[in-house]
Amino acid sequence: MTYLENSDFVELYSDLAEAILLEHHEGKIQLTQVEANGDERYTDEAQELFDGYCSLVLEVLEKNGVKQRLTA
């Protein structure tokens, strides 16, 4: 079993999910939009895909013994 600190774990699964999103959808759909206040965020469609990829990545990490270190 491999335990990662919370911030490292979140960064790992987020980076992997984003890599999948970009690999499969960049140039095919609009991924980001700029809000009125200047913030850039995923479009609703891209956010939904990203969330799904996060779930997939978390399942794969879990099956391979990579877990988040829970602190009290």
PDB file of N, CA and C in Angstrom:
ATOM      1  N   MET A   1       0.849  -1.173   0.000  1.00  0.00           N
ATOM      2  CA  MET A   1       0.000   0.000   0.000  1.00  0.00           C
ATOM      3  C   MET A   1       0.895   1.237   0.000  1.00  0.00           C
ATOM      4  N   THR A   2       0.530   2.223  -0.778  1.00  0.00           N
ATOM      5  CA  THR A   2       1.246   3.490  -0.834  1.00  0.00           C
ATOM      6  C   THR A   2       0.302   4.599  -0.403  1.00  0.00           C
ATOM      7  N   TYR A   3       0.704   5.351   0.598  1.00  0.00           N
ATOM      8  CA  TYR A   3      -0.115   6.462   1.085  1.00  0.00           C
ATOM      9  C   TYR A   3       0.547   7.777   0.700  1.00  0.00           C
ATOM     10  N   LEU A   4      -0.257   8.680   0.143  1.00  0.00           N
ATOM     11  CA  LEU A   4       0.215  10.005  -0.227  1.00  0.00           C
ATOM     12  C   LEU A   4      -0.460  11.047   0.650  1.00  0.00           C
ATOM     13  N   GLU A   5       0.266  12.119   0.936  1.00  0.00           N
ATOM     14  CA  GLU A   5      -0.339  13.229   1.659  1.00  0.00           C
ATOM     15  C   GLU A   5      -1.530  13.736   0.849  1.00  0.00           C
ATOM     16  N   ASN A   6      -2.516  14.294   1.531  1.00  0.00           N
ATOM     17  CA  ASN A   6      -3.747  14.734   0.888  1.00  0.00           C
ATOM     18  C   ASN A   6      -3.491  15.606  -0.336  1.00  0.00           C
ATOM     19  N   SER A   7      -2.663  16.629  -0.198  1.00  0.00           N
ATOM     20  CA  SER A   7      -2.426  17.549  -1.322  1.00  0.00           C
ATOM     21  C   SER A   7      -1.753  16.841  -2.495  1.00  0.00           C
ATOM     22  N   ASP A   8      -0.826  15.931  -2.216  1.00  0.00           N
ATOM     23  CA  ASP A   8      -0.158  15.178  -3.278  1.00  0.00           C
ATOM     24  C   ASP A   8      -1.136  14.234  -3.976  1.00  0.00           C
ATOM     25  N   PHE A   9      -1.996  13.598  -3.200  1.00  0.00           N
ATOM     26  CA  PHE A   9      -2.976  12.672  -3.749  1.00  0.00           C
ATOM     27  C   PHE A   9      -3.939  13.397  -4.683  1.00  0.00           C
ATOM     28  N   VAL A  10      -4.456  14.541  -4.228  1.00  0.00           N
ATOM     29  CA  VAL A  10      -5.399  15.326  -5.035  1.00  0.00           C
ATOM     30  C   VAL A  10      -4.704  15.822  -6.301  1.00  0.00           C
ATOM     31  N   GLU A  11      -3.477  16.293  -6.170  1.00  0.00           N
ATOM     32  CA  GLU A  11      -2.732  16.769  -7.338  1.00  0.00           C
ATOM     33  C   GLU A  11      -2.512  15.636  -8.339  1.00  0.00           C
ATOM     34  N   LEU A  12      -2.179  14.437  -7.856  1.00  0.00           N
ATOM     35  CA  LEU A  12      -1.947  13.295  -8.733  1.00  0.00           C
ATOM     36  C   LEU A  12      -3.201  12.925  -9.507  1.00  0.00           C
ATOM     37  N   TYR A  13      -4.315  12.718  -8.817  1.00  0.00           N
ATOM     38  CA  TYR A  13      -5.495  12.285  -9.561  1.00  0.00           C
ATOM     39  C   TYR A  13      -6.046  13.393 -10.445  1.00  0.00           C
ATOM     40  N   SER A  14      -5.897  14.643 -10.025  1.00  0.00           N
ATOM     41  CA  SER A  14      -6.350  15.761 -10.862  1.00  0.00           C
ATOM     42  C   SER A  14      -5.505  15.887 -12.124  1.00  0.00           C
ATOM     43  N   ASP A  15      -4.190  15.769 -11.966  1.00  0.00           N
ATOM     44  CA  ASP A  15      -3.299  15.854 -13.126  1.00  0.00           C
ATOM     45  C   ASP A  15      -3.575  14.717 -14.113  1.00  0.00           C
ATOM     46  N   LEU A  16      -3.793  13.524 -13.593  1.00  0.00           N
ATOM     47  CA  LEU A  16      -4.085  12.391 -14.474  1.00  0.00           C
ATOM     48  C   LEU A  16      -5.415  12.573 -15.191  1.00  0.00           C
ATOM     49  N   ALA A  17      -6.428  13.025 -14.480  1.00  0.00           N
ATOM     50  CA  ALA A  17      -7.741  13.260 -15.094  1.00  0.00           C
ATOM     51  C   ALA A  17      -7.637  14.349 -16.160  1.00  0.00           C
ATOM     52  N   GLU A  18      -6.888  15.414 -15.868  1.00  0.00           N
ATOM     53  CA  GLU A  18      -6.727  16.482 -16.849  1.00  0.00           C
ATOM     54  C   GLU A  18      -5.973  15.990 -18.076  1.00  0.00           C
ATOM     55  N   ALA A  19      -4.973  15.150 -17.882  1.00  0.00           N
ATOM     56  CA  ALA A  19      -4.221  14.602 -19.016  1.00  0.00           C
ATOM     57  C   ALA A  19      -5.142  13.788 -19.928  1.00  0.00           C
ATOM     58  N   ILE A  20      -6.022  12.990 -19.342  1.00  0.00           N
ATOM     59  CA  ILE A  20      -6.972  12.208 -20.135  1.00  0.00           C
ATOM     60  C   ILE A  20      -7.918  13.146 -20.878  1.00  0.00           C
ATOM     61  N   LEU A  21      -8.426  14.151 -20.186  1.00  0.00           N
ATOM     62  CA  LEU A  21      -9.335  15.120 -20.795  1.00  0.00           C
ATOM     63  C   LEU A  21      -8.677  15.781 -22.004  1.00  0.00           C
ATOM     64  N   LEU A  22      -7.466  16.265 -21.830  1.00  0.00           N
ATOM     65  CA  LEU A  22      -6.768  16.940 -22.917  1.00  0.00           C
ATOM     66  C   LEU A  22      -6.459  15.980 -24.065  1.00  0.00           C
ATOM     67  N   GLU A  23      -6.031  14.792 -23.738  1.00  0.00           N
ATOM     68  CA  GLU A  23      -5.674  13.808 -24.769  1.00  0.00           C
ATOM     69  C   GLU A  23      -6.866  13.465 -25.659  1.00  0.00           C
ATOM     70  N   HIS A  24      -8.030  13.347 -25.063  1.00  0.00           N
ATOM     71  CA  HIS A  24      -9.194  12.882 -25.816  1.00  0.00           C
ATOM     72  C   HIS A  24     -10.101  13.985 -26.342  1.00  0.00           C
ATOM     73  N   HIS A  25      -9.998  15.185 -25.799  1.00  0.00           N
ATOM     74  CA  HIS A  25     -10.987  16.207 -26.158  1.00  0.00           C
ATOM     75  C   HIS A  25     -10.410  17.541 -26.617  1.00  0.00           C
ATOM     76  N   GLU A  26      -9.111  17.790 -26.398  1.00  0.00           N
ATOM     77  CA  GLU A  26      -8.540  19.074 -26.797  1.00  0.00           C
ATOM     78  C   GLU A  26      -8.653  19.245 -28.311  1.00  0.00           C
ATOM     79  N   GLY A  27      -9.177  20.373 -28.715  1.00  0.00           N
ATOM     80  CA  GLY A  27      -9.368  20.647 -30.130  1.00  0.00           C
ATOM     81  C   GLY A  27     -10.668  20.111 -30.702  1.00  0.00           C
ATOM     82  N   LYS A  28     -11.380  19.327 -29.899  1.00  0.00           N
ATOM     83  CA  LYS A  28     -12.649  18.744 -30.348  1.00  0.00           C
ATOM     84  C   LYS A  28     -13.850  19.441 -29.725  1.00  0.00           C
ATOM     85  N   ILE A  29     -13.684  19.882 -28.480  1.00  0.00           N
ATOM     86  CA  ILE A  29     -14.737  20.631 -27.794  1.00  0.00           C
ATOM     87  C   ILE A  29     -14.087  21.825 -27.105  1.00  0.00           C
ATOM     88  N   GLN A  30     -14.903  22.792 -26.749  1.00  0.00           N
ATOM     89  CA  GLN A  30     -14.383  23.921 -25.978  1.00  0.00           C
ATOM     90  C   GLN A  30     -14.193  23.450 -24.548  1.00  0.00           C
ATOM     91  N   LEU A  31     -12.972  23.562 -24.052  1.00  0.00           N
ATOM     92  CA  LEU A  31     -12.660  23.063 -22.720  1.00  0.00           C
ATOM     93  C   LEU A  31     -12.776  24.133 -21.634  1.00  0.00           C
ATOM     94  N   THR A  32     -12.436  25.362 -21.966  1.00  0.00           N
ATOM     95  CA  THR A  32     -12.442  26.410 -20.946  1.00  0.00           C
ATOM     96  C   THR A  32     -13.230  27.621 -21.419  1.00  0.00           C
ATOM     97  N   GLN A  33     -13.589  28.423 -20.452  1.00  0.00           N
ATOM     98  CA  GLN A  33     -14.249  29.696 -20.730  1.00  0.00           C
ATOM     99  C   GLN A  33     -13.774  30.701 -19.707  1.00  0.00           C
ATOM    100  N   VAL A  34     -13.822  31.969 -20.080  1.00  0.00           N
ATOM    101  CA  VAL A  34     -13.396  33.048 -19.187  1.00  0.00           C
ATOM    102  C   VAL A  34     -14.651  33.717 -18.634  1.00  0.00           C
ATOM    103  N   GLU A  35     -14.699  33.783 -17.317  1.00  0.00           N
ATOM    104  CA  GLU A  35     -15.829  34.413 -16.642  1.00  0.00           C
ATOM    105  C   GLU A  35     -15.711  35.933 -16.722  1.00  0.00           C
ATOM    106  N   ALA A  36     -16.787  36.617 -16.395  1.00  0.00           N
ATOM    107  CA  ALA A  36     -16.817  38.083 -16.439  1.00  0.00           C
ATOM    108  C   ALA A  36     -15.737  38.703 -15.549  1.00  0.00           C
ATOM    109  N   ASN A  37     -15.400  38.022 -14.440  1.00  0.00           N
ATOM    110  CA  ASN A  37     -14.384  38.556 -13.523  1.00  0.00           C
ATOM    111  C   ASN A  37     -12.958  38.205 -13.945  1.00  0.00           C
ATOM    112  N   GLY A  38     -12.822  37.510 -15.088  1.00  0.00           N
ATOM    113  CA  GLY A  38     -11.508  37.165 -15.605  1.00  0.00           C
ATOM    114  C   GLY A  38     -11.029  35.772 -15.249  1.00  0.00           C
ATOM    115  N   ASP A  39     -11.740  35.079 -14.367  1.00  0.00           N
ATOM    116  CA  ASP A  39     -11.356  33.714 -14.005  1.00  0.00           C
ATOM    117  C   ASP A  39     -11.597  32.773 -15.181  1.00  0.00           C
ATOM    118  N   GLU A  40     -10.654  31.848 -15.386  1.00  0.00           N
ATOM    119  CA  GLU A  40     -10.823  30.831 -16.417  1.00  0.00           C
ATOM    120  C   GLU A  40     -11.246  29.533 -15.740  1.00  0.00           C
ATOM    121  N   ARG A  41     -12.232  28.869 -16.317  1.00  0.00           N
ATOM    122  CA  ARG A  41     -12.697  27.599 -15.749  1.00  0.00           C
ATOM    123  C   ARG A  41     -13.111  26.680 -16.877  1.00  0.00           C
ATOM    124  N   TYR A  42     -13.291  25.405 -16.535  1.00  0.00           N
ATOM    125  CA  TYR A  42     -13.807  24.457 -17.518  1.00  0.00           C
ATOM    126  C   TYR A  42     -15.236  24.830 -17.904  1.00  0.00           C
ATOM    127  N   THR A  43     -15.590  24.542 -19.152  1.00  0.00           N
ATOM    128  CA  THR A  43     -16.991  24.649 -19.544  1.00  0.00           C
ATOM    129  C   THR A  43     -17.771  23.575 -18.789  1.00  0.00           C
ATOM    130  N   ASP A  44     -19.087  23.663 -18.785  1.00  0.00           N
ATOM    131  CA  ASP A  44     -19.897  22.651 -18.098  1.00  0.00           C
ATOM    132  C   ASP A  44     -19.620  21.257 -18.660  1.00  0.00           C
ATOM    133  N   GLU A  45     -19.520  21.148 -19.991  1.00  0.00           N
ATOM    134  CA  GLU A  45     -19.254  19.852 -20.620  1.00  0.00           C
ATOM    135  C   GLU A  45     -17.895  19.303 -20.205  1.00  0.00           C
ATOM    136  N   ALA A  46     -16.878  20.156 -20.246  1.00  0.00           N
ATOM    137  CA  ALA A  46     -15.535  19.721 -19.875  1.00  0.00           C
ATOM    138  C   ALA A  46     -15.464  19.364 -18.388  1.00  0.00           C
ATOM    139  N   GLN A  47     -16.163  20.113 -17.540  1.00  0.00           N
ATOM    140  CA  GLN A  47     -16.178  19.814 -16.109  1.00  0.00           C
ATOM    141  C   GLN A  47     -16.793  18.455 -15.842  1.00  0.00           C
ATOM    142  N   GLU A  48     -17.873  18.142 -16.556  1.00  0.00           N
ATOM    143  CA  GLU A  48     -18.518  16.841 -16.399  1.00  0.00           C
ATOM    144  C   GLU A  48     -17.577  15.710 -16.828  1.00  0.00           C
ATOM    145  N   LEU A  49     -16.887  15.908 -17.938  1.00  0.00           N
ATOM    146  CA  LEU A  49     -15.914  14.906 -18.390  1.00  0.00           C
ATOM    147  C   LEU A  49     -14.776  14.761 -17.381  1.00  0.00           C
ATOM    148  N   PHE A  50     -14.242  15.897 -16.899  1.00  0.00           N
ATOM    149  CA  PHE A  50     -13.161  15.885 -15.916  1.00  0.00           C
ATOM    150  C   PHE A  50     -13.580  15.134 -14.661  1.00  0.00           C
ATOM    151  N   ASP A  51     -14.781  15.399 -14.165  1.00  0.00           N
ATOM    152  CA  ASP A  51     -15.279  14.713 -12.970  1.00  0.00           C
ATOM    153  C   ASP A  51     -15.344  13.204 -13.189  1.00  0.00           C
ATOM    154  N   GLY A  52     -15.789  12.804 -14.365  1.00  0.00           N
ATOM    155  CA  GLY A  52     -15.839  11.374 -14.686  1.00  0.00           C
ATOM    156  C   GLY A  52     -14.455  10.761 -14.732  1.00  0.00           C
ATOM    157  N   TYR A  53     -13.509  11.492 -15.313  1.00  0.00           N
ATOM    158  CA  TYR A  53     -12.137  10.983 -15.364  1.00  0.00           C
ATOM    159  C   TYR A  53     -11.517  10.928 -13.972  1.00  0.00           C
ATOM    160  N   CYS A  54     -11.862  11.872 -13.111  1.00  0.00           N
ATOM    161  CA  CYS A  54     -11.389  11.807 -11.722  1.00  0.00           C
ATOM    162  C   CYS A  54     -11.871  10.511 -11.067  1.00  0.00           C
ATOM    163  N   SER A  55     -13.120  10.177 -11.259  1.00  0.00           N
ATOM    164  CA  SER A  55     -13.669   8.938 -10.690  1.00  0.00           C
ATOM    165  C   SER A  55     -12.927   7.720 -11.226  1.00  0.00           C
ATOM    166  N   LEU A  56     -12.675   7.716 -12.526  1.00  0.00           N
ATOM    167  CA  LEU A  56     -11.957   6.600 -13.144  1.00  0.00           C
ATOM    168  C   LEU A  56     -10.548   6.474 -12.575  1.00  0.00           C
ATOM    169  N   VAL A  57      -9.848   7.589 -12.496  1.00  0.00           N
ATOM    170  CA  VAL A  57      -8.481   7.585 -11.977  1.00  0.00           C
ATOM    171  C   VAL A  57      -8.460   7.138 -10.513  1.00  0.00           C
ATOM    172  N   LEU A  58      -9.393   7.615  -9.722  1.00  0.00           N
ATOM    173  CA  LEU A  58      -9.452   7.205  -8.319  1.00  0.00           C
ATOM    174  C   LEU A  58      -9.659   5.697  -8.184  1.00  0.00           C
ATOM    175  N   GLU A  59     -10.492   5.122  -9.035  1.00  0.00           N
ATOM    176  CA  GLU A  59     -10.703   3.666  -9.023  1.00  0.00           C
ATOM    177  C   GLU A  59      -9.411   2.931  -9.341  1.00  0.00           C
ATOM    178  N   VAL A  60      -8.690   3.400 -10.357  1.00  0.00           N
ATOM    179  CA  VAL A  60      -7.433   2.752 -10.754  1.00  0.00           C
ATOM    180  C   VAL A  60      -6.395   2.875  -9.646  1.00  0.00           C
ATOM    181  N   LEU A  61      -6.280   4.046  -9.049  1.00  0.00           N
ATOM    182  CA  LEU A  61      -5.329   4.217  -7.945  1.00  0.00           C
ATOM    183  C   LEU A  61      -5.674   3.283  -6.783  1.00  0.00           C
ATOM    184  N   GLU A  62      -6.951   3.228  -6.449  1.00  0.00           N
ATOM    185  CA  GLU A  62      -7.407   2.358  -5.357  1.00  0.00           C
ATOM    186  C   GLU A  62      -7.060   0.888  -5.641  1.00  0.00           C
ATOM    187  N   LYS A  63      -7.324   0.438  -6.859  1.00  0.00           N
ATOM    188  CA  LYS A  63      -7.039  -0.956  -7.231  1.00  0.00           C
ATOM    189  C   LYS A  63      -5.552  -1.268  -7.170  1.00  0.00           C
ATOM    190  N   ASN A  64      -4.728  -0.222  -7.306  1.00  0.00           N
ATOM    191  CA  ASN A  64      -3.278  -0.410  -7.306  1.00  0.00           C
ATOM    192  C   ASN A  64      -2.626  -0.013  -5.988  1.00  0.00           C
ATOM    193  N   GLY A  65      -3.433   0.159  -4.954  1.00  0.00           N
ATOM    194  CA  GLY A  65      -2.902   0.368  -3.613  1.00  0.00           C
ATOM    195  C   GLY A  65      -2.376   1.760  -3.337  1.00  0.00           C
ATOM    196  N   VAL A  66      -2.798   2.740  -4.107  1.00  0.00           N
ATOM    197  CA  VAL A  66      -2.384   4.126  -3.850  1.00  0.00           C
ATOM    198  C   VAL A  66      -3.543   4.817  -3.163  1.00  0.00           C
ATOM    199  N   LYS A  67      -3.295   5.282  -1.948  1.00  0.00           N
ATOM    200  CA  LYS A  67      -4.360   5.847  -1.142  1.00  0.00           C
ATOM    201  C   LYS A  67      -3.966   7.189  -0.563  1.00  0.00           C
ATOM    202  N   GLN A  68      -4.976   7.920  -0.152  1.00  0.00           N
ATOM    203  CA  GLN A  68      -4.805   9.215   0.486  1.00  0.00           C
ATOM    204  C   GLN A  68      -4.551   9.002   1.968  1.00  0.00           C
ATOM    205  N   ARG A  69      -3.512   9.671   2.484  1.00  0.00           N
ATOM    206  CA  ARG A  69      -3.227   9.590   3.909  1.00  0.00           C
ATOM    207  C   ARG A  69      -4.262  10.446   4.629  1.00  0.00           C
ATOM    208  N   LEU A  70      -5.016   9.836   5.501  1.00  0.00           N
ATOM    209  CA  LEU A  70      -6.022  10.568   6.253  1.00  0.00           C
ATOM    210  C   LEU A  70      -5.404  11.065   7.542  1.00  0.00           C
ATOM    211  N   THR A  71      -5.546  12.356   7.765  1.00  0.00           N
ATOM    212  CA  THR A  71      -4.999  12.940   8.999  1.00  0.00           C
ATOM    213  C   THR A  71      -6.143  13.355   9.898  1.00  0.00           C
ATOM    214  N   ALA A  72      -5.920  13.248  11.159  1.00  0.00           N
ATOM    215  CA  ALA A  72      -6.958  13.587  12.146  1.00  0.00           C
ATOM    216  C   ALA A  72      -7.007  15.055  12.419  1.00  0.00           C
TER     217      ALA A  72
END
